[in-house]
Tab-separated table of C-alpha atoms in Angstrom:
chain	number	residue	atom	x	y	z
A	176	MET	CA	17.816	-15.166	-28.341
A	177	ALA	CA	14.905	-16.602	-28.000
A	178	ALA	CA	13.070	-18.615	-31.013
A	179	LEU	CA	10.281	-16.029	-32.415
A	180	LYS	CA	6.665	-16.781	-30.866
A	181	PRO	CA	3.779	-18.004	-33.503
A	182	ALA	CA	1.936	-14.315	-33.208
A	183	LEU	CA	2.934	-10.268	-32.081
A	184	VAL	CA	-0.213	-9.487	-29.800
A	185	PHE	CA	-1.402	-5.895	-28.308
A	186	ILE	CA	-2.633	-5.581	-25.417
A	187	GLY	CA	-4.108	-2.575	-23.482
A	188	PHE	CA	-6.408	-0.246	-21.638
A	189	MET	CA	-9.728	1.386	-23.893
A	190	GLY	CA	-8.091	4.079	-25.899
A	191	ALA	CA	-4.854	2.900	-25.989
A	192	GLY	CA	-4.442	2.779	-29.649
A	193	LYS	CA	-4.117	-1.218	-29.748
A	194	THR	CA	-6.006	-1.581	-33.397
A	195	ARG	CA	-3.672	0.847	-34.988
A	196	ALA	CA	-1.127	-0.064	-33.908
A	197	ALA	CA	-1.536	-3.551	-34.937
A	198	ARG	CA	-2.394	-2.911	-38.212
A	199	GLU	CA	1.104	-0.656	-38.901
A	200	ALA	CA	3.073	-3.700	-37.382
A	201	ALA	CA	0.937	-6.060	-39.650
A	202	ALA	CA	1.374	-3.677	-42.714
A	203	ALA	CA	5.016	-3.359	-42.101
A	204	LEU	CA	5.559	-7.294	-42.195
A	205	GLY	CA	2.969	-8.256	-44.744
A	206	VAL	CA	0.822	-10.521	-42.584
A	207	PRO	CA	-3.031	-10.317	-41.828
A	208	ALA	CA	-4.425	-8.270	-39.111
A	209	ASP	CA	-6.739	-9.430	-36.236
A	210	ASP	CA	-9.155	-7.067	-34.417
A	211	ALA	CA	-10.564	-9.354	-31.560
A	212	ASP	CA	-13.475	-6.309	-31.073
A	213	ALA	CA	-13.952	-6.469	-35.129
A	214	LEU	CA	-14.693	-10.388	-35.003
A	215	LEU	CA	-16.658	-9.925	-32.065
A	216	GLU	CA	-18.964	-7.693	-33.891
A	217	ALA	CA	-18.832	-10.000	-36.479
A	218	LYS	CA	-19.888	-12.566	-34.514
A	219	LEU	CA	-22.569	-11.214	-32.489
A	220	GLY	CA	-24.051	-9.202	-35.802
A	221	GLU	CA	-24.166	-6.248	-33.965
A	222	PRO	CA	-21.915	-3.500	-32.008
A	223	ILE	CA	-20.750	-4.659	-28.617
A	224	ALA	CA	-22.191	-1.857	-27.180
A	225	ALA	CA	-25.473	-3.049	-27.853
A	226	HIS	CA	-25.199	-6.685	-26.788
A	227	PHE	CA	-23.652	-5.817	-23.368
A	228	ASP	CA	-26.519	-3.254	-22.455
A	229	ARG	CA	-28.846	-6.106	-23.688
A	230	GLU	CA	-26.918	-9.397	-22.714
A	231	GLY	CA	-24.824	-7.926	-20.244
A	232	GLU	CA	-21.060	-8.050	-19.021
A	233	ALA	CA	-20.813	-11.554	-17.722
A	234	ALA	CA	-23.214	-13.227	-21.419
A	235	PHE	CA	-20.468	-11.166	-23.331
A	236	ARG	CA	-17.215	-11.460	-21.849
A	237	ALA	CA	-18.265	-15.604	-22.055
A	238	THR	CA	-18.459	-14.758	-26.239
A	239	GLU	CA	-15.482	-13.201	-26.025
A	240	GLU	CA	-13.117	-15.576	-23.914
A	241	GLU	CA	-14.553	-18.068	-26.191
A	242	LEU	CA	-13.234	-16.193	-29.382
A	243	CYS	CA	-10.010	-14.841	-28.356
A	244	GLY	CA	-9.214	-18.028	-26.657
A	245	LYS	CA	-9.107	-19.628	-29.967
A	246	LEU	CA	-7.407	-16.806	-31.544
A	247	LEU	CA	-4.528	-17.000	-29.636
A	248	GLU	CA	-4.488	-21.084	-29.239
A	249	ASN	CA	-4.447	-21.249	-32.765
A	250	ALA	CA	-2.587	-18.365	-34.208
A	251	ASP	CA	0.285	-19.713	-36.365
A	252	GLY	CA	2.015	-16.189	-37.572
A	253	GLY	CA	0.554	-12.628	-37.639
A	254	VAL	CA	-0.880	-10.028	-35.699
A	255	ILE	CA	-3.594	-9.921	-33.167
A	256	ALA	CA	-5.199	-6.809	-31.214
A	257	LEU	CA	-7.347	-7.511	-28.426
A	258	GLY	CA	-10.171	-5.533	-26.204
A	259	GLY	CA	-9.052	-4.376	-23.655
A	260	GLY	CA	-11.116	-6.061	-21.417
A	261	ALA	CA	-10.073	-9.971	-22.747
A	262	LEU	CA	-7.407	-10.255	-19.937
A	263	GLN	CA	-9.485	-10.646	-16.900
A	264	SER	CA	-10.355	-14.597	-18.524
A	265	GLU	CA	-7.562	-16.987	-17.284
A	266	ARG	CA	-7.692	-19.254	-20.722
A	267	VAL	CA	-6.781	-15.874	-22.646
A	268	ARG	CA	-4.030	-15.197	-20.515
A	269	ALA	CA	-2.571	-18.511	-20.855
A	270	ALA	CA	-2.979	-18.361	-24.635
A	271	LEU	CA	-0.599	-15.296	-24.489
A	272	ALA	CA	2.114	-17.054	-22.780
A	273	ARG	CA	3.352	-18.281	-26.191
A	274	HIS	CA	3.506	-15.137	-28.336
A	275	VAL	CA	5.068	-11.937	-28.033
A	276	VAL	CA	2.846	-9.741	-25.701
A	277	ALA	CA	3.196	-6.112	-26.321
A	278	LEU	CA	1.368	-3.086	-24.001
A	279	VAL	CA	0.555	-0.147	-25.341
A	280	ASP	CA	0.458	2.186	-22.943
A	281	VAL	CA	-2.024	5.027	-22.024
A	282	ASP	CA	-2.680	7.224	-18.882
A	283	LEU	CA	-5.771	7.667	-17.863
A	284	ASP	CA	-6.504	11.551	-18.384
A	285	THR	CA	-5.794	10.475	-22.640
A	286	ALA	CA	-7.855	7.416	-22.350
A	287	TRP	CA	-10.287	9.072	-20.481
A	288	GLU	CA	-10.979	11.594	-23.567
A	289	ARG	CA	-10.161	8.929	-26.462
A	290	ALA	CA	-13.001	6.746	-24.710
A	291	ARG	CA	-15.972	8.212	-23.130
A	292	ASP	CA	-17.871	9.453	-26.395
A	293	SER	CA	-17.337	6.432	-27.843
A	294	GLY	CA	-19.849	4.234	-27.119
A	295	ARG	CA	-18.227	1.670	-25.325
A	296	PRO	CA	-20.341	0.461	-21.963
A	297	LEU	CA	-17.734	0.378	-19.348
A	298	ALA	CA	-16.610	4.473	-20.365
A	299	ARG	CA	-19.469	6.529	-19.096
A	300	ASP	CA	-18.545	7.102	-15.425
A	301	ARG	CA	-15.412	8.536	-14.756
A	302	ALA	CA	-14.750	7.389	-11.686
A	303	ALA	CA	-15.671	3.538	-12.033
A	304	PHE	CA	-13.232	3.914	-15.577
A	305	GLU	CA	-11.092	5.195	-13.394
A	306	ALA	CA	-11.096	1.724	-10.958
A	307	LEU	CA	-11.329	-0.057	-14.040
A	308	TYR	CA	-8.194	1.052	-15.016
A	309	ARG	CA	-6.575	1.107	-12.224
A	310	ASP	CA	-7.460	-2.258	-11.581
A	311	ARG	CA	-6.355	-3.787	-14.845
A	312	ALA	CA	-2.738	-1.715	-14.831
A	313	PRO	CA	-1.271	-5.095	-13.099
A	314	VAL	CA	-2.821	-7.588	-15.427
A	315	TYR	CA	-1.373	-5.639	-18.526
A	316	GLU	CA	2.137	-5.413	-16.863
A	317	GLN	CA	2.364	-9.332	-15.725
A	318	ALA	CA	1.588	-10.148	-19.332
A	319	ALA	CA	3.661	-7.502	-21.886
A	320	ASP	CA	6.629	-8.652	-22.576
A	321	ALA	CA	7.284	-5.147	-23.836
A	322	ILE	CA	5.698	-1.415	-23.492
A	323	ILE	CA	5.594	0.906	-25.770
A	324	ILE	CA	4.999	4.068	-24.731
A	325	GLY	CA	4.182	7.721	-26.874
A	326	GLY	CA	3.908	5.037	-30.284
A	327	GLY	CA	5.334	2.121	-32.226
A	328	ARG	CA	6.915	3.325	-35.276
A	329	GLY	CA	10.191	1.483	-35.553
A	330	ALA	CA	10.075	-0.957	-32.348
A	331	LEU	CA	8.552	-3.812	-35.421
A	332	ASP	CA	12.628	-5.115	-34.833
A	333	ALA	CA	13.091	-5.632	-31.277
A	334	LEU	CA	9.976	-6.345	-30.908
A	335	LEU	CA	10.507	-9.668	-33.166
A	336	HIS	CA	13.893	-9.799	-30.717
A	337	ILE	CA	13.179	-9.809	-27.190
A	338	PRO	CA	16.117	-11.717	-25.183
A	339	GLU	CA	14.573	-14.562	-22.912
A	340	GLY	CA	14.592	-13.036	-19.607
A	341	HIS	CA	13.897	-9.214	-20.622
A	342	LEU	CA	11.833	-7.014	-20.927
A	343	LEU	CA	11.439	-3.751	-24.253
A	344	ILE	CA	10.376	-0.749	-23.042
A	345	TRP	CA	10.032	0.910	-26.306
A	346	THR	CA	9.736	4.896	-26.168
A	347	ARG	CA	9.237	7.636	-28.562
A	348	ALA	CA	10.135	11.553	-27.519
A	349	ALA	CA	10.000	14.766	-30.262
A	350	SER	CA	13.070	13.895	-31.402
A	351	GLY	CA	13.689	10.583	-31.592
A	352	ALA	CA	13.003	6.581	-30.476
A	353	TYR	CA	14.883	4.038	-28.481
A	354	PRO	CA	14.500	1.034	-26.545
A	355	VAL	CA	15.234	0.373	-23.069
A	356	TRP	CA	16.368	-3.185	-21.965
A	357	ILE	CA	15.511	-4.814	-18.583
A	358	GLY	CA	17.667	-7.684	-18.028
A	359	PRO	CA	20.455	-9.500	-17.902
A	360	ILE	CA	23.629	-7.487	-19.858
A	361	ASP	CA	25.021	-10.620	-21.353
A	362	ARG	CA	21.914	-11.072	-23.596
A	363	ALA	CA	21.047	-7.301	-23.826
A	364	PRO	CA	21.210	-6.245	-27.866
A	365	LEU	CA	24.172	-3.874	-27.982
A	366	PRO	CA	23.541	-1.578	-31.173
A	367	GLU	CA	25.863	-1.932	-33.497
A	368	GLN	CA	27.037	1.452	-34.856
A	369	GLY	CA	30.476	1.538	-35.475
A	370	ARG	CA	33.165	1.121	-32.864
A	371	ARG	CA	31.962	1.385	-29.079
A	372	LEU	CA	34.165	3.841	-26.759
A	373	LEU	CA	33.196	2.983	-23.329
A	374	VAL	CA	32.965	5.960	-20.812
A	375	THR	CA	32.849	5.345	-17.117
A	376	ASP	CA	34.693	5.952	-13.571
A	377	GLU	CA	37.133	4.603	-11.855
A	378	THR	CA	35.495	2.439	-9.233
A	379	VAL	CA	32.706	1.029	-11.799
A	380	ALA	CA	35.595	-0.006	-14.276
A	381	ALA	CA	36.678	-1.842	-11.838
A	382	LEU	CA	33.915	-3.702	-11.509
A	383	HIS	CA	31.834	-3.702	-14.827
A	384	ALA	CA	33.532	-3.148	-17.444
A	385	ALA	CA	34.571	-6.180	-18.909
A	386	ARG	CA	31.105	-6.989	-19.084
A	387	VAL	CA	30.620	-4.799	-21.940
A	388	PRO	CA	32.023	-6.626	-24.814
A	389	GLY	CA	33.450	-5.595	-27.689
A	390	SER	CA	34.418	-1.625	-26.623
A	391	ALA	CA	37.460	-0.458	-28.806
A	392	GLY	CA	38.141	1.390	-26.139
A	393	ILE	CA	37.476	3.091	-22.222
A	394	ILE	CA	37.919	6.961	-20.642
A	395	GLU	CA	38.006	6.563	-17.088
A	396	ILE	CA	36.784	9.645	-15.134
A	397	PRO	CA	36.741	10.060	-10.745
A	398	PRO	CA	33.565	9.202	-9.403
A	399	GLY	CA	32.156	11.637	-7.373
A	400	GLU	CA	29.721	14.534	-8.325
A	401	GLN	CA	32.473	17.273	-7.678
A	402	HIS	CA	34.235	15.903	-10.793
A	403	LYS	CA	31.144	16.479	-13.266
A	404	THR	CA	32.577	19.473	-14.272
A	405	LEU	CA	33.646	20.916	-17.560
A	406	GLU	CA	37.326	20.101	-16.886
A	407	THR	CA	36.307	16.780	-16.845
A	408	ALA	CA	34.314	16.917	-20.015
A	409	GLU	CA	37.252	18.171	-22.030
A	410	ARG	CA	39.285	15.547	-21.204
A	411	VAL	CA	36.600	13.184	-21.952
A	412	TRP	CA	36.541	15.405	-25.451
A	413	SER	CA	40.369	15.077	-25.805
A	414	ALA	CA	40.527	11.237	-25.433
A	415	LEU	CA	37.648	10.801	-27.766
A	416	ALA	CA	39.714	13.062	-29.971
A	417	ALA	CA	42.757	10.842	-29.158
A	418	GLN	CA	41.351	7.457	-29.817
A	419	GLY	CA	39.836	8.646	-33.378
A	420	ALA	CA	36.586	8.983	-32.394
A	421	THR	CA	33.905	9.637	-35.182
A	422	ARG	CA	30.381	10.664	-36.034
A	423	ALA	CA	30.328	6.733	-36.832
A	424	ASP	CA	31.000	5.654	-33.608
A	425	HIS	CA	28.932	5.603	-30.099
A	426	VAL	CA	29.801	5.904	-26.392
A	427	VAL	CA	28.906	3.611	-23.962
A	428	ALA	CA	28.251	5.653	-20.487
A	429	LEU	CA	28.643	2.128	-17.994
A	430	GLY	CA	27.945	4.041	-14.490
A	431	GLY	CA	25.567	6.103	-12.046
A	432	GLY	CA	24.081	9.530	-12.593
A	433	VAL	CA	27.659	11.584	-12.910
A	434	VAL	CA	28.952	9.378	-15.658
A	435	GLY	CA	25.666	9.146	-17.502
A	436	ASP	CA	25.088	12.839	-17.493
A	437	LEU	CA	28.447	13.748	-18.266
A	438	ALA	CA	28.732	10.986	-20.992
A	439	GLY	CA	26.007	12.259	-22.636
A	440	PHE	CA	26.687	15.693	-22.343
A	441	CYS	CA	29.950	14.904	-24.139
A	442	ALA	CA	28.204	12.204	-26.778
A	443	ALA	CA	25.852	15.541	-27.409
A	444	THR	CA	28.675	18.289	-28.154
A	445	TYR	CA	31.225	16.143	-29.255
A	446	GLN	CA	31.609	16.378	-33.240
A	447	ARG	CA	28.180	17.976	-32.981
A	448	GLY	CA	27.097	14.812	-31.667
A	449	ILE	CA	27.143	10.976	-31.672
A	450	GLY	CA	25.178	8.015	-30.719
A	451	ILE	CA	25.278	7.676	-26.232
A	452	VAL	CA	24.382	4.028	-25.248
A	453	HIS	CA	23.594	4.178	-21.289
A	454	VAL	CA	24.130	1.210	-18.963
A	455	PRO	CA	23.139	2.414	-15.448
A	456	THR	CA	24.735	0.843	-12.912
A	457	THR	CA	23.518	2.779	-10.042
A	458	LEU	CA	19.694	2.712	-8.489
A	459	VAL	CA	19.565	6.546	-9.313
A	460	ALA	CA	20.325	5.975	-13.075
A	461	GLN	CA	18.007	2.982	-13.379
A	462	VAL	CA	15.085	4.598	-12.196
A	463	ASP	CA	15.582	8.062	-13.257
A	464	SER	CA	19.071	10.181	-14.694
A	465	ALA	CA	19.580	7.010	-17.833
A	466	TYR	CA	16.231	8.106	-19.450
A	467	GLY	CA	14.921	11.274	-21.356
A	468	GLY	CA	17.790	12.769	-22.829
A	469	LYS	CA	19.022	15.403	-20.150
A	470	THR	CA	22.846	15.638	-20.597
A	471	GLY	CA	24.954	18.116	-18.571
A	472	VAL	CA	27.234	19.143	-16.245
A	473	ASP	CA	27.726	21.560	-12.945
A	474	LEU	CA	28.911	24.697	-12.518
A	475	PRO	CA	29.946	26.424	-8.968
A	476	GLU	CA	27.120	28.572	-9.841
A	477	GLY	CA	24.467	25.597	-10.094
A	478	LYS	CA	23.904	22.040	-10.446
A	479	ASN	CA	23.813	21.216	-14.216
A	480	TYR	CA	24.325	24.441	-15.285
A	481	VAL	CA	25.533	23.795	-18.496
A	482	GLY	CA	23.987	20.172	-21.163
A	483	ALA	CA	22.109	19.732	-23.841
A	484	TYR	CA	19.060	17.449	-24.708
A	485	HIS	CA	20.586	14.183	-26.292
A	486	GLN	CA	18.365	11.050	-26.515
A	487	PRO	CA	20.097	7.757	-26.275
A	488	THR	CA	20.203	5.307	-28.762
A	489	ALA	CA	19.133	2.605	-26.007
A	490	VAL	CA	19.682	1.630	-22.713
A	491	LEU	CA	20.846	-1.445	-21.362
A	492	THR	CA	19.015	-1.671	-17.732
A	493	ASP	CA	20.460	-4.789	-15.469
A	494	PRO	CA	19.425	-4.671	-12.085
A	495	ALA	CA	22.025	-7.168	-11.231
A	496	PHE	CA	24.202	-4.530	-11.382
A	497	LEU	CA	23.006	-3.319	-7.769
A	498	ALA	CA	24.122	-5.675	-5.829
A	499	THR	CA	27.460	-4.373	-5.853
A	500	LEU	CA	26.492	-1.051	-4.940
A	501	PRO	CA	26.940	0.297	-1.478
A	502	PRO	CA	24.276	0.418	0.940
A	503	GLU	CA	24.526	4.590	1.000
A	504	GLU	CA	24.209	4.359	-3.059
A	505	PHE	CA	21.030	2.414	-3.174
A	506	ALA	CA	19.974	4.083	-0.659
A	507	ALA	CA	20.131	7.708	-2.182
A	508	GLY	CA	18.292	5.651	-5.053
A	509	TYR	CA	15.307	5.192	-3.232
A	510	ALA	CA	14.374	9.003	-3.102
A	511	GLU	CA	14.295	8.977	-6.789
A	512	VAL	CA	11.844	5.878	-6.391
A	513	LEU	CA	9.636	8.200	-3.772
A	514	LYS	CA	9.598	10.938	-6.274
A	515	THR	CA	8.521	9.077	-9.063
A	516	ALA	CA	6.086	6.665	-7.218
A	517	LEU	CA	4.436	10.229	-5.836
A	518	ILE	CA	4.047	11.326	-9.442
A	519	ALA	CA	2.995	8.002	-10.912
A	520	GLY	CA	0.286	7.334	-7.475
A	521	GLY	CA	-1.110	3.500	-8.653
A	522	THR	CA	-0.239	0.082	-7.996
A	523	LEU	CA	3.455	2.072	-7.934
A	524	TRP	CA	2.220	4.342	-5.273
A	525	ASP	CA	0.920	1.361	-3.403
A	526	ARG	CA	3.728	-1.016	-3.572
A	527	VAL	CA	6.155	1.966	-2.263
A	528	SER	CA	4.055	3.310	0.503
A	529	ALA	CA	3.831	-0.389	1.293
A	530	GLY	CA	7.245	-0.377	1.940
A	531	ASP	CA	7.765	-3.005	-0.695
A	532	ALA	CA	11.345	-3.752	-1.472
A	533	ILE	CA	12.497	-2.627	-5.123
A	534	ASP	CA	12.763	-5.072	-7.181
A	535	ASP	CA	12.823	-5.288	-11.495
A	536	ALA	CA	8.714	-4.964	-11.781
A	537	MET	CA	9.330	-1.667	-9.265
A	538	ILE	CA	12.262	-0.363	-11.375
A	539	ALA	CA	10.048	-1.032	-14.437
A	540	GLY	CA	7.472	0.625	-13.409
A	541	CYS	CA	9.563	3.971	-12.060
A	542	VAL	CA	11.044	4.000	-15.994
A	543	ARG	CA	7.744	3.783	-17.625
A	544	THR	CA	6.299	6.707	-15.634
A	545	LYS	CA	9.565	9.109	-16.462
A	546	LEU	CA	9.363	8.487	-20.256
A	547	ARG	CA	5.651	8.713	-20.013
A	548	VAL	CA	6.143	12.120	-19.432
A	549	VAL	CA	9.194	13.071	-21.105
A	550	ALA	CA	7.107	11.569	-24.378
A	551	ASN	CA	4.962	14.455	-24.063
A	552	ASP	CA	7.195	17.067	-23.238
A	553	GLU	CA	10.443	16.075	-24.394
A	554	ARG	CA	12.010	19.623	-23.295
A	555	ASP	CA	10.505	20.852	-19.888
A	556	ALA	CA	8.081	22.910	-22.005
A	557	GLY	CA	5.325	22.311	-19.650
A	558	ALA	CA	4.694	18.357	-17.528
A	559	ARG	CA	7.882	17.243	-17.855
A	560	GLN	CA	8.526	19.892	-14.486
A	561	ILE	CA	6.686	17.230	-12.497
A	562	LEU	CA	10.166	15.107	-13.080
A	563	ASN	CA	11.995	17.784	-10.591
A	564	LEU	CA	9.606	17.095	-7.332
A	565	GLY	CA	12.330	17.785	-4.585
A	566	HIS	CA	14.904	18.754	-6.533
A	567	THR	CA	14.634	22.684	-6.533
A	568	ILE	CA	15.669	22.519	-2.751
A	569	GLY	CA	17.298	19.459	-3.289
A	570	HIS	CA	19.697	20.509	-6.240
A	571	ALA	CA	20.053	24.172	-3.636
A	572	ILE	CA	21.010	21.363	-1.029
A	573	GLU	CA	23.980	20.095	-2.984
A	574	THR	CA	25.420	23.773	-4.625
A	575	THR	CA	25.686	25.477	-1.376
A	576	THR	CA	27.679	22.437	0.179
A	577	GLY	CA	30.014	21.882	-3.192
A	578	TYR	CA	28.117	18.890	-4.005
A	579	ALA	CA	30.181	17.029	-1.889
A	580	ARG	CA	28.614	16.220	1.467
A	581	TYR	CA	24.927	14.959	0.314
A	582	ARG	CA	24.747	12.945	-2.295
A	583	HIS	CA	22.290	13.655	-5.141
A	584	GLY	CA	19.591	10.749	-4.248
A	585	GLU	CA	19.949	12.286	-0.083
A	586	ALA	CA	19.796	15.794	-0.861
A	587	VAL	CA	16.741	14.871	-3.355
A	588	GLY	CA	14.941	13.243	0.113
A	589	LEU	CA	14.952	16.051	1.677
A	590	GLY	CA	13.724	18.108	-1.034
A	591	LEU	CA	10.653	16.168	-1.062
A	592	LEU	CA	9.939	16.105	2.518
A	593	ALA	CA	9.959	20.323	2.081
A	594	ALA	CA	8.434	19.814	-0.829
A	595	LEU	CA	5.307	18.339	0.798
A	596	ARG	CA	5.491	20.360	3.920
A	597	LEU	CA	5.177	23.331	0.739
A	598	SER	CA	2.499	21.541	-0.767
A	599	GLY	CA	0.140	21.088	2.436
A	600	GLN	CA	0.646	17.267	2.721
A	601	ASP	CA	1.537	16.704	6.551
A	602	ALA	CA	0.251	12.975	6.728
A	603	LEU	CA	1.598	12.480	3.014
A	604	ARG	CA	5.660	14.737	4.471
A	605	ASP	CA	4.856	11.922	8.167
A	606	LEU	CA	4.929	9.018	5.660
A	607	ALA	CA	7.520	10.127	3.503
A	608	LEU	CA	9.834	10.692	6.762
A	609	ASP	CA	9.838	7.175	7.683
A	610	LEU	CA	9.561	5.662	4.610
A	611	LEU	CA	13.315	8.056	4.268
A	612	VAL	CA	14.430	6.573	7.603
A	613	HIS	CA	13.485	3.071	7.048
A	614	ALA	CA	15.942	2.945	3.367
A	615	GLY	CA	18.886	4.987	5.552
A	616	LEU	CA	18.375	8.674	4.467
A	617	PRO	CA	19.373	11.028	6.117
A	618	THR	CA	16.038	13.554	7.230
A	619	HIS	CA	17.946	16.209	9.030
A	620	LEU	CA	20.382	18.843	6.945
A	621	ASP	CA	23.346	20.581	8.238
A	622	GLY	CA	26.179	21.743	6.904
A	623	ALA	CA	24.694	24.517	5.059
A	624	GLU	CA	22.525	27.359	6.291
A	625	PRO	CA	19.215	27.306	5.770
A	626	GLN	CA	18.698	31.481	4.270
A	627	ALA	CA	21.705	30.330	1.623
A	628	VAL	CA	19.669	26.953	0.651
A	629	ALA	CA	16.756	29.380	0.220
A	630	ALA	CA	18.605	31.878	-2.093
A	631	ALA	CA	20.221	28.947	-3.857
A	632	THR	CA	16.898	27.798	-5.519
A	633	ALA	CA	16.395	31.594	-7.025
A	634	ARG	CA	19.306	29.906	-9.117
A	635	ASP	CA	17.231	27.061	-10.189
A	636	LYS	CA	18.168	26.117	-13.782
A	637	LYS	CA	13.936	26.216	-14.294
A	638	ARG	CA	13.290	29.713	-13.879
A	639	THR	CA	12.406	31.555	-16.270
A	640	GLY	CA	11.219	34.254	-14.738
A	641	GLU	CA	11.154	36.400	-11.415
A	642	ALA	CA	9.535	34.083	-9.840
A	643	VAL	CA	11.129	30.470	-9.183
A	644	PRO	CA	8.932	27.484	-9.930
A	645	PHE	CA	7.821	24.789	-7.367
A	646	VAL	CA	6.546	21.093	-7.932
A	647	LEU	CA	4.153	21.043	-5.640
A	648	VAL	CA	1.880	17.885	-4.483
A	649	ASP	CA	-1.973	17.548	-4.255
A	650	ALA	CA	-1.925	13.784	-3.744
A	651	PRO	CA	-0.405	10.962	-5.072
A	652	GLY	CA	-0.905	10.742	-8.840
A	653	ARG	CA	-1.903	14.654	-8.786
A	654	VAL	CA	1.922	16.095	-8.811
A	655	THR	CA	1.771	19.578	-10.916
A	656	PRO	CA	4.821	22.383	-12.103
A	657	GLY	CA	4.522	26.121	-11.536
A	658	HIS	CA	3.427	26.824	-8.520
A	659	THR	CA	5.045	30.039	-6.861
A	660	VAL	CA	5.811	29.619	-3.242
A	661	GLY	CA	6.431	32.548	-0.717
A	662	ALA	CA	10.167	33.813	0.913
A	663	SER	CA	9.022	33.143	4.315
A	664	GLU	CA	7.021	30.002	3.221
A	665	LEU	CA	10.378	28.530	1.959
A	666	LEU	CA	12.220	29.024	4.508
A	667	ALA	CA	10.160	28.085	7.586
A	668	ALA	CA	10.344	24.723	4.726
A	669	VAL	CA	14.071	24.503	5.007
A	670	ARG	CA	14.294	25.763	8.425
A	671	GLU	CA	12.585	22.677	9.567
A	672	LEU	CA	14.973	20.257	8.366
A	673	CYS	CA	17.627	22.079	10.292
A	674	ALA	CA	15.109	22.201	13.250
A	675	PRO	CA	16.634	18.654	15.824
């Protein structure tokens, strides 16, 4: 572990809740909390808004830089909350390097609702506010050692023990909170919770099982979506029982989406629930499936038809695992990156749409996007359904081809193209097609009749009434669920995928 740094500093945009997070952390530690905005008002002798309006932003920023710079440079312990614009100063950014820096996450709409009637000078015009939010986002991300999503309660121990070379993303959903560690597996803090029982597939076991220390046993399953079944789940349950697993123990899921979904489902149901730690080794799993608590197995009638919500104890994401992926598996993961970028908009979309190479920061951006959605809707009551973009038709393709012809990401890529056509986003579809081709993904559907694929969408597990809800795109960053699509439109979009 790296030595603890002098202070815990909370940063973030307007309305993120930095002051509250700092006060809660300081109270738990029994140390003082310094709020930079409160100190500024005391120094100015008037509200920030009044000084800002009279003297202008440049004068205010100079005063802010001097106060925050000294505060950070002299801090020796304690907790600090910085104002949203403090990181515009190079001096402040440099002074942050010796501290633990936690970014309190807030989405644009929530930030606007909290800030617009607060009297803040920079929260009077929505368009300007949006531009400022977008401009500041990469500055915050670059400075952060940790990102807090959904509230930081319970995060303090993790914040004070971040291993060197790791980004911590602390996330909270309705049923619990957990850390995501992005960085080298050999320094990641594996939870100490009874015995550690490893579930992996035969391919991954040969490559990486030895990298998970302290395993009391290993359970190997055959690789591939066609083995994500109740029969395989029964094998895992029986193996856990044979190894004497109890509710005091926990499972480590080492592998891609199939391993994570199946091991998570087995953990959720074995003795009515034991802990699960995900160690994703594929791009699909590292950017999507390892997070959010969805587990399940497939039936012949539909993908993930049997499952449970079961949040992990932790997720350990080491991008170095991706070096052993076959090119076609890496390409399959790219479809989930593209889907997530369309949902996120902003900086993540800018990078993905420009064709940038996938790196640790892009993986972290995908994780942050998904966890932000899950924090607000753990069980698919509404907003979380946007994560299904491209999946309604993608899952139908997998089902009609027996889970054997297309990898999950390949089917999702095809589903994205159809979803963008159904959204009326022709130019965006053309761009997505180019990106998928460049990534080495199929853009032509064969081995399935369009009528069969269209019919299979009616069995999508998110359907609760007569109509199948589709997720459609207005623009990158503006994706909405719950749309009804006509049968003829749907069939036309699927037929287009089959056209030469």
